[in-house]
Amino acid sequence: MKSTHILTALSLPLCATTGFSQAVEMKQEPKSQRPNIVIILGDDLGYSDLGCFGGEIKTPNFDALAKEGVRFNQFYTSASSSPTRSMLLSGVDTHLNGMGNMSEMTAPNQMGVPGYEGYLNNRVTTLPQLLKDAGYHTYMAGKWHMGKQPDQIPAARGFERDFALLDGAGSYWDMMNFSANTPKSTFTEDGRYLKSLPKNYYATKTYTDKMIGYIEANRADGKPFFAYMSHQAPHDPYHLPREWRNRHVGEYDKGWDVVRQERLQRQIEMGLVPKGTELAERMWFIPQASLLAPATKMIMGKKMELYAGLVENVDYHTGRLIDYLKKIGEYDNTIFIVFGDNGAEGTDLFAQIVGSAGTANYLFAAIAWSQTHPNAWGDPQSYVGYGPMWAQVSMTPFSQYKGNLAEGGIHNCLIVKGPVVKRPAGSINGGFMHVADIMPTLLEVAGASYPKTVNGQEPPPLIGKSWVKMLAGEEESPRSGQDYMAWEIFGNRAVRQGDWKLIWQYKPFGTGDWQLFNLATDLSERHDLATQQPEKVKSLVALWDKYVQDNKVILPDRVIWEQQEKRLPDRYPVVDGFPPLISQKQFIPPANMMADPKP
């Protein structure tokens, strides 16, 4: 989020987009047969938030796409937004594409190291660039978060038209940012840095308006289009119009434990998770909701009401885009790919940025983000996030949330609908899939190939697998049981091969040692099998070591987990009702044994 606000546009972004055209090989196929592509990316959207993934949140437009297409229940991303976006648009591992760490979190020993630039580097090409060279229009609206300099912005990385928030988050109403050093968010439109925002700006609505406008402007030429709807929502702060804030009044007062159980039951009934799936253990520092006072339940519930309204607002504007495509006759020839960029956000980011009293950031927040009354939540200058308790609800049935490599940090919902999908409508697929697969999939769909050189050098290899055969129903998964994927972010690390997952996380969210889980029987990662399966641990550690070597991974010497163990309560197993003292109910004697006192 740290950048100088540049108001001058250079010719470089326009020139930089032309470097790969000779590298794309076209198949001899009429353009009219190639489908349009729409990617709808939710920012911090939880696995179970959409109705079609078990949520009580009303998402009829996403649900309709799922009913006509396919849902995938084994889809993975990174544990944070810009690393995921970098793999989506490059198909290359984060440690090679420039996002080995987020720019906001780069460790001292990673600074200046290739692969850790904090932006999408020039050693990789991009999906929009290759699609544009293959004859597609390429449009983007929403959050970028992969660089702010003129050669790093969307127009420089293959997008023909863009309206982009370059920062990782910000106000939905205006250009207000979070810290004293970066008080103003940076936006671009068609390669130019914006001095101000459009009249009546509201992020989700404006992004959708822009995208519809881009498609309409070039509709007459008959070329297919790639539309990247990179939503800011439902990332905090939870800003939304007043008419969207009261759609779930009182619904969440029953608390997170109940809502999580209800979501799990619906997921089992839908076939998204196996019968008998356990909920992940409620995180040890989250209270049992039934023990809270009514006023506390109401205030905590109101935060989830706002979040639900934000998700429903995204669904509504997605419906506007869908209706437009139907109106112009392009809906049936459009591939829709819908997913969240990482696990739901359970960390108080605002508190991390604001810091302690007496600092410049603390004073800035007190002035710029002063609307703290619950009645003002959702307005400009208000900041609301829903906390770890509701983040675990959003990630039902998984353990933990964004920033962690437990399933709750990296396991996401995915819907794919469109002419390349030949599987039964409304079906669910359990193939092992990854966000990096989208690049090779869409290159195959578009009739393009990955270049042999980028800026005169051999580019890093694609790490994904094409979904085309799987979407056509010719195979059940793009990966065999021997294929593996690995992750590292903020020093935490994980490997998955087949049903086995090995994970190492810093305390207190991890143990500071390798843990082993069999996801076929333990989606919620409750049962560590490391001591029982030492040979499996050894084989997966060998894969991790190979991943480190192949991708030039540098583990950070400073991490965001420092001091967390001291700030949080000691970690013990969570058992509802223990100790009994705090949950015992009033004893009521049998009515026929009640009596008044004797004189």
XYZ file of C-alpha atoms in Angstrom, residues 134-493:
360
model
C -4.569 -13.888 -29.769
C -7.345 -11.509 -30.864
C -9.292 -10.940 -27.648
C -10.365 -7.628 -26.206
C -9.012 -7.472 -22.631
C -10.794 -5.504 -19.912
C -10.292 -5.122 -16.186
C -12.309 -3.410 -13.456
C -11.534 -3.537 -9.748
C -8.580 -4.179 -7.489
C -5.077 -4.665 -8.953
C -2.578 -4.818 -6.027
C 0.410 -5.903 -8.144
C 2.381 -2.701 -8.677
C 1.869 1.044 -9.122
C 4.689 2.257 -11.332
C 3.818 3.002 -15.001
C 5.329 -0.273 -16.232
C 3.445 -2.280 -13.567
C -0.152 -1.074 -13.950
C -2.910 -2.980 -15.804
C -2.414 -1.085 -19.092
C 1.248 -2.161 -19.086
C 0.406 -5.802 -18.444
C -2.010 -6.497 -21.276
C -5.295 -4.821 -20.442
C -6.771 -2.789 -23.291
C -9.209 -0.989 -20.980
C -9.069 -0.722 -17.203
C -10.520 1.004 -14.174
C -8.350 -0.152 -11.298
C -7.717 0.400 -7.615
C -3.970 -0.193 -7.388
C -3.926 -0.549 -3.589
C -4.786 -3.661 -1.603
C -7.894 -2.115 -0.043
C -9.519 1.213 0.730
C -12.817 3.035 1.003
C -15.652 1.929 -1.273
C -16.927 5.518 -1.422
C -13.871 7.653 -2.176
C -10.059 7.687 -2.395
C -9.492 7.456 1.362
C -6.711 5.093 2.376
C -5.594 3.918 5.820
C -2.299 5.430 6.935
C -0.653 8.809 7.387
C 2.001 7.951 4.797
C -0.557 6.772 2.221
C -3.712 8.757 2.932
C -5.015 8.482 -0.634
C -5.673 5.393 -2.741
C -4.267 5.278 -6.269
C -6.503 4.519 -9.254
C -5.895 4.178 -12.976
C -8.240 4.332 -15.931
C -7.003 3.220 -19.350
C -3.379 3.668 -18.304
C -3.792 7.115 -16.718
C -3.600 7.899 -13.005
C -6.854 9.435 -11.759
C -6.996 12.800 -9.982
C -10.506 12.052 -8.705
C -13.206 9.409 -8.933
C -16.388 9.453 -11.048
C -19.493 11.165 -9.724
C -21.609 8.941 -7.431
C -18.749 6.464 -7.123
C -19.390 3.260 -5.216
C -16.770 0.575 -5.842
C -18.862 -2.469 -6.763
C -21.384 -0.516 -8.831
C -18.759 1.576 -10.619
C -16.612 -1.447 -11.480
C -19.651 -3.143 -13.019
C -20.709 0.003 -14.902
C -17.220 0.329 -16.357
C -17.046 -3.300 -17.459
C -20.412 -3.163 -19.188
C -19.298 0.031 -20.906
C -16.056 -1.532 -22.140
C -17.840 -4.530 -23.633
C -20.494 -2.352 -25.255
C -17.972 0.048 -26.795
C -16.335 -2.696 -28.880
C -19.280 -5.039 -29.337
C -19.754 -4.276 -33.027
C -16.369 -5.660 -34.115
C -17.278 -9.238 -33.205
C -14.063 -10.018 -31.346
C -14.298 -12.163 -28.208
C -13.459 -10.502 -24.901
C -11.709 -11.315 -21.640
C -13.334 -9.474 -18.723
C -11.569 -9.536 -15.352
C -14.031 -8.430 -12.658
C -11.592 -8.100 -9.761
C -13.930 -7.035 -7.004
C -12.813 -5.203 -3.893
C -15.765 -6.691 -1.989
C -16.219 -8.231 0.468
C -12.814 -7.050 1.806
C -13.084 -4.778 4.824
C -14.003 -2.011 5.536
C -17.608 -3.101 5.078
C -18.952 -0.123 3.149
C -22.304 -0.437 1.447
C -25.399 1.628 0.634
C -27.937 1.945 3.435
C -30.585 -0.076 1.613
C -28.236 -3.074 1.665
C -27.397 -2.961 5.376
C -30.574 -4.292 6.975
C -31.343 -7.426 4.994
C -30.396 -9.777 7.851
C -31.359 -7.851 10.978
C -31.103 -10.085 14.037
C -30.336 -13.189 11.967
C -26.830 -13.580 13.341
C -27.633 -12.883 16.988
C -27.738 -16.662 17.477
C -23.963 -16.625 17.167
C -21.187 -18.104 15.093
C -21.333 -21.613 16.536
C -24.933 -22.113 15.426
C -24.433 -20.558 11.985
C -21.379 -22.716 11.370
C -23.313 -25.879 12.237
C -26.164 -24.834 9.955
C -23.802 -24.206 7.055
C -22.085 -27.555 7.530
C -25.440 -29.344 7.478
C -26.377 -27.690 4.196
C -22.962 -28.539 2.716
C -23.482 -32.199 3.621
C -26.981 -32.168 2.110
C -25.631 -30.568 -1.088
C -22.839 -33.123 -1.372
C -20.090 -30.510 -1.058
C -18.508 -32.347 1.878
C -18.856 -36.010 2.906
C -21.412 -37.109 5.449
C -19.722 -37.245 8.832
C -17.449 -34.252 8.163
C -16.462 -32.565 11.414
C -16.299 -28.830 11.901
C -12.813 -27.570 12.544
C -12.191 -26.805 16.174
C -13.337 -23.293 17.028
C -10.192 -21.228 17.457
C -9.141 -21.240 21.067
C -9.327 -17.473 21.594
C -12.892 -17.170 20.268
C -15.584 -17.353 22.969
C -18.509 -19.722 22.915
C -21.202 -17.471 21.433
C -23.986 -18.791 23.672
C -22.195 -17.366 26.717
C -22.242 -13.779 25.456
C -24.560 -11.090 26.771
C -27.507 -10.174 24.476
C -26.103 -6.725 23.646
C -22.753 -8.235 22.700
C -24.461 -10.805 20.487
C -26.373 -8.033 18.762
C -23.304 -5.898 18.058
C -21.248 -8.852 16.862
C -24.179 -10.040 14.777
C -24.500 -6.631 13.155
C -20.974 -6.966 11.759
C -21.960 -10.203 10.043
C -25.162 -8.538 8.781
C -23.037 -5.933 7.030
C -20.781 -8.589 5.546
C -23.762 -10.551 4.251
C -25.165 -7.386 2.666
C -21.830 -6.751 0.981
C -21.797 -10.249 -0.544
C -25.391 -9.829 -1.697
C -24.513 -6.499 -3.284
C -21.734 -8.171 -5.305
C -24.222 -10.816 -6.386
C -26.687 -8.122 -7.462
C -24.153 -6.297 -9.622
C -22.980 -9.624 -11.053
C -26.596 -10.108 -12.070
C -26.495 -6.775 -13.894
C -23.505 -7.966 -15.931
C -25.187 -11.294 -16.654
C -28.410 -9.565 -17.739
C -26.422 -7.329 -20.072
C -24.672 -10.311 -21.666
C -28.006 -12.038 -22.144
C -29.450 -8.903 -23.716
C -26.674 -8.666 -26.312
C -26.744 -12.407 -27.022
C -23.312 -13.241 -25.566
C -24.280 -15.059 -22.375
C -24.327 -18.584 -23.836
C -20.943 -18.024 -25.508
C -19.267 -16.836 -22.310
C -17.160 -18.824 -19.855
C -17.726 -17.672 -16.267
C -15.107 -18.449 -13.611
C -16.120 -17.390 -10.081
C -13.985 -17.776 -6.953
C -12.506 -16.083 -3.892
C -8.870 -15.012 -3.781
C -8.018 -16.517 -0.377
C -9.646 -17.449 2.894
C -11.950 -15.052 4.711
C -10.250 -12.261 6.682
C -10.092 -12.933 10.412
C -7.283 -10.539 11.324
C -7.914 -6.943 12.401
C -5.971 -5.276 9.591
C -7.022 -1.815 10.663
C -5.526 -2.312 14.127
C -2.276 -3.508 12.537
C -2.067 -0.410 10.359
C -3.206 2.113 12.975
C -0.814 0.899 15.653
C -0.561 2.492 19.074
C -1.586 5.869 20.462
C 0.859 8.659 19.775
C 1.796 7.516 16.290
C 0.983 9.420 13.103
C -1.141 6.537 11.815
C -3.195 6.478 15.013
C -3.930 10.196 14.722
C -4.748 9.845 11.015
C -7.205 7.035 11.739
C -8.896 9.001 14.508
C -9.589 11.822 12.054
C -10.093 10.088 8.701
C -11.940 7.016 9.997
C -13.929 8.629 12.776
C -17.404 7.161 12.167
C -17.338 4.471 14.830
C -20.982 4.384 16.012
C -22.786 1.189 14.910
C -25.495 3.298 13.254
C -22.793 4.743 10.956
C -21.246 1.406 10.034
C -21.149 1.201 6.243
C -20.887 4.978 5.756
C -17.798 6.772 4.466
C -15.135 7.073 7.192
C -16.414 3.988 9.041
C -14.271 0.883 9.356
C -15.830 -2.471 10.178
C -14.415 -5.983 9.884
C -16.183 -9.008 11.333
C -13.312 -10.724 13.121
C -12.027 -14.294 13.453
C -15.294 -15.735 14.753
C -17.247 -14.917 11.601
C -14.242 -15.626 9.367
C -14.354 -19.204 10.615
C -18.049 -19.244 9.703
C -17.203 -18.058 6.188
C -14.651 -20.869 5.920
C -16.950 -23.659 7.165
C -15.970 -26.446 7.708
C -12.269 -25.631 7.547
C -9.665 -24.635 10.100
C -8.409 -21.042 10.402
C -8.640 -18.295 7.756
C -6.708 -15.890 5.489
C -2.945 -15.638 5.990
C -2.646 -19.236 7.201
C -1.981 -22.379 5.203
C -4.580 -24.461 6.997
C -7.497 -25.231 4.673
C -9.315 -22.112 5.865
C -6.601 -19.940 4.347
C -6.297 -21.490 0.892
C -9.359 -23.670 0.113
C -11.894 -21.715 -1.940
C -15.223 -21.954 -3.698
C -15.126 -22.217 -7.502
C -17.884 -22.109 -10.129
C -17.262 -22.622 -13.850
C -20.028 -22.222 -16.398
C -19.900 -21.890 -20.171
C -19.676 -23.606 -23.550
C -16.526 -25.574 -22.666
C -18.329 -27.234 -19.734
C -19.858 -30.565 -20.768
C -20.304 -32.017 -17.299
C -23.870 -32.329 -15.937
C -25.384 -28.962 -15.053
C -25.356 -28.325 -11.327
C -22.869 -31.099 -10.631
C -19.985 -31.025 -8.161
C -16.450 -32.090 -9.038
C -13.776 -33.105 -6.542
C -10.671 -32.762 -8.697
C -7.537 -31.232 -7.138
C -7.363 -27.773 -8.735
C -5.314 -24.595 -8.324
C -5.611 -20.951 -9.341
C -2.480 -21.300 -11.495
C -4.450 -23.729 -13.684
C -6.540 -20.888 -15.089
C -3.722 -19.558 -17.311
C -3.083 -22.805 -19.269
C -6.814 -23.521 -19.395
C -7.724 -20.202 -20.991
C -4.739 -20.227 -23.355
C -5.985 -23.573 -24.662
C -9.534 -22.240 -24.954
C -8.307 -19.161 -26.857
C -6.028 -21.103 -29.172
C -2.886 -19.455 -27.846
C 0.322 -20.901 -26.395
C 2.767 -19.910 -23.717
C 5.763 -18.045 -25.227
C 9.269 -19.454 -25.354
C 10.792 -16.053 -24.582
C 9.670 -12.985 -22.638
C 11.728 -9.820 -23.024
C 14.473 -11.905 -24.628
C 14.662 -14.450 -21.819
C 13.138 -17.850 -21.179
C 10.165 -17.287 -18.845
C 9.530 -19.305 -15.690
C 7.459 -22.446 -16.291
C 3.710 -22.583 -15.889
C 2.847 -24.561 -12.766
C -0.807 -25.218 -13.551
C -2.690 -27.906 -15.446
C -5.335 -27.237 -18.083
C -8.933 -27.962 -17.090
C -10.212 -28.357 -20.649
C -10.480 -32.163 -20.620
C -11.842 -32.191 -17.094
C -14.482 -29.549 -17.958
C -15.425 -31.634 -21.002
C -16.039 -34.639 -18.750
C -13.131 -36.610 -20.179
C -11.294 -36.829 -16.849
C -12.171 -36.243 -13.206
C -9.156 -34.190 -12.180
C -6.369 -32.288 -13.924
C -3.926 -33.966 -11.511
C -2.947 -37.527 -10.780
C -2.325 -38.813 -7.300
C 1.406 -38.262 -7.845
C 1.130 -34.587 -8.770
C 1.659 -32.114 -5.954
C 1.315 -28.423 -5.167
C 3.198 -26.467 -2.511
C 2.770 -23.137 -0.762
C 4.887 -20.687 1.217
C 3.728 -17.338 2.508
C 4.847 -15.297 5.520
C 7.134 -18.193 6.443
C 4.345 -20.751 6.718
C 4.581 -23.667 4.313
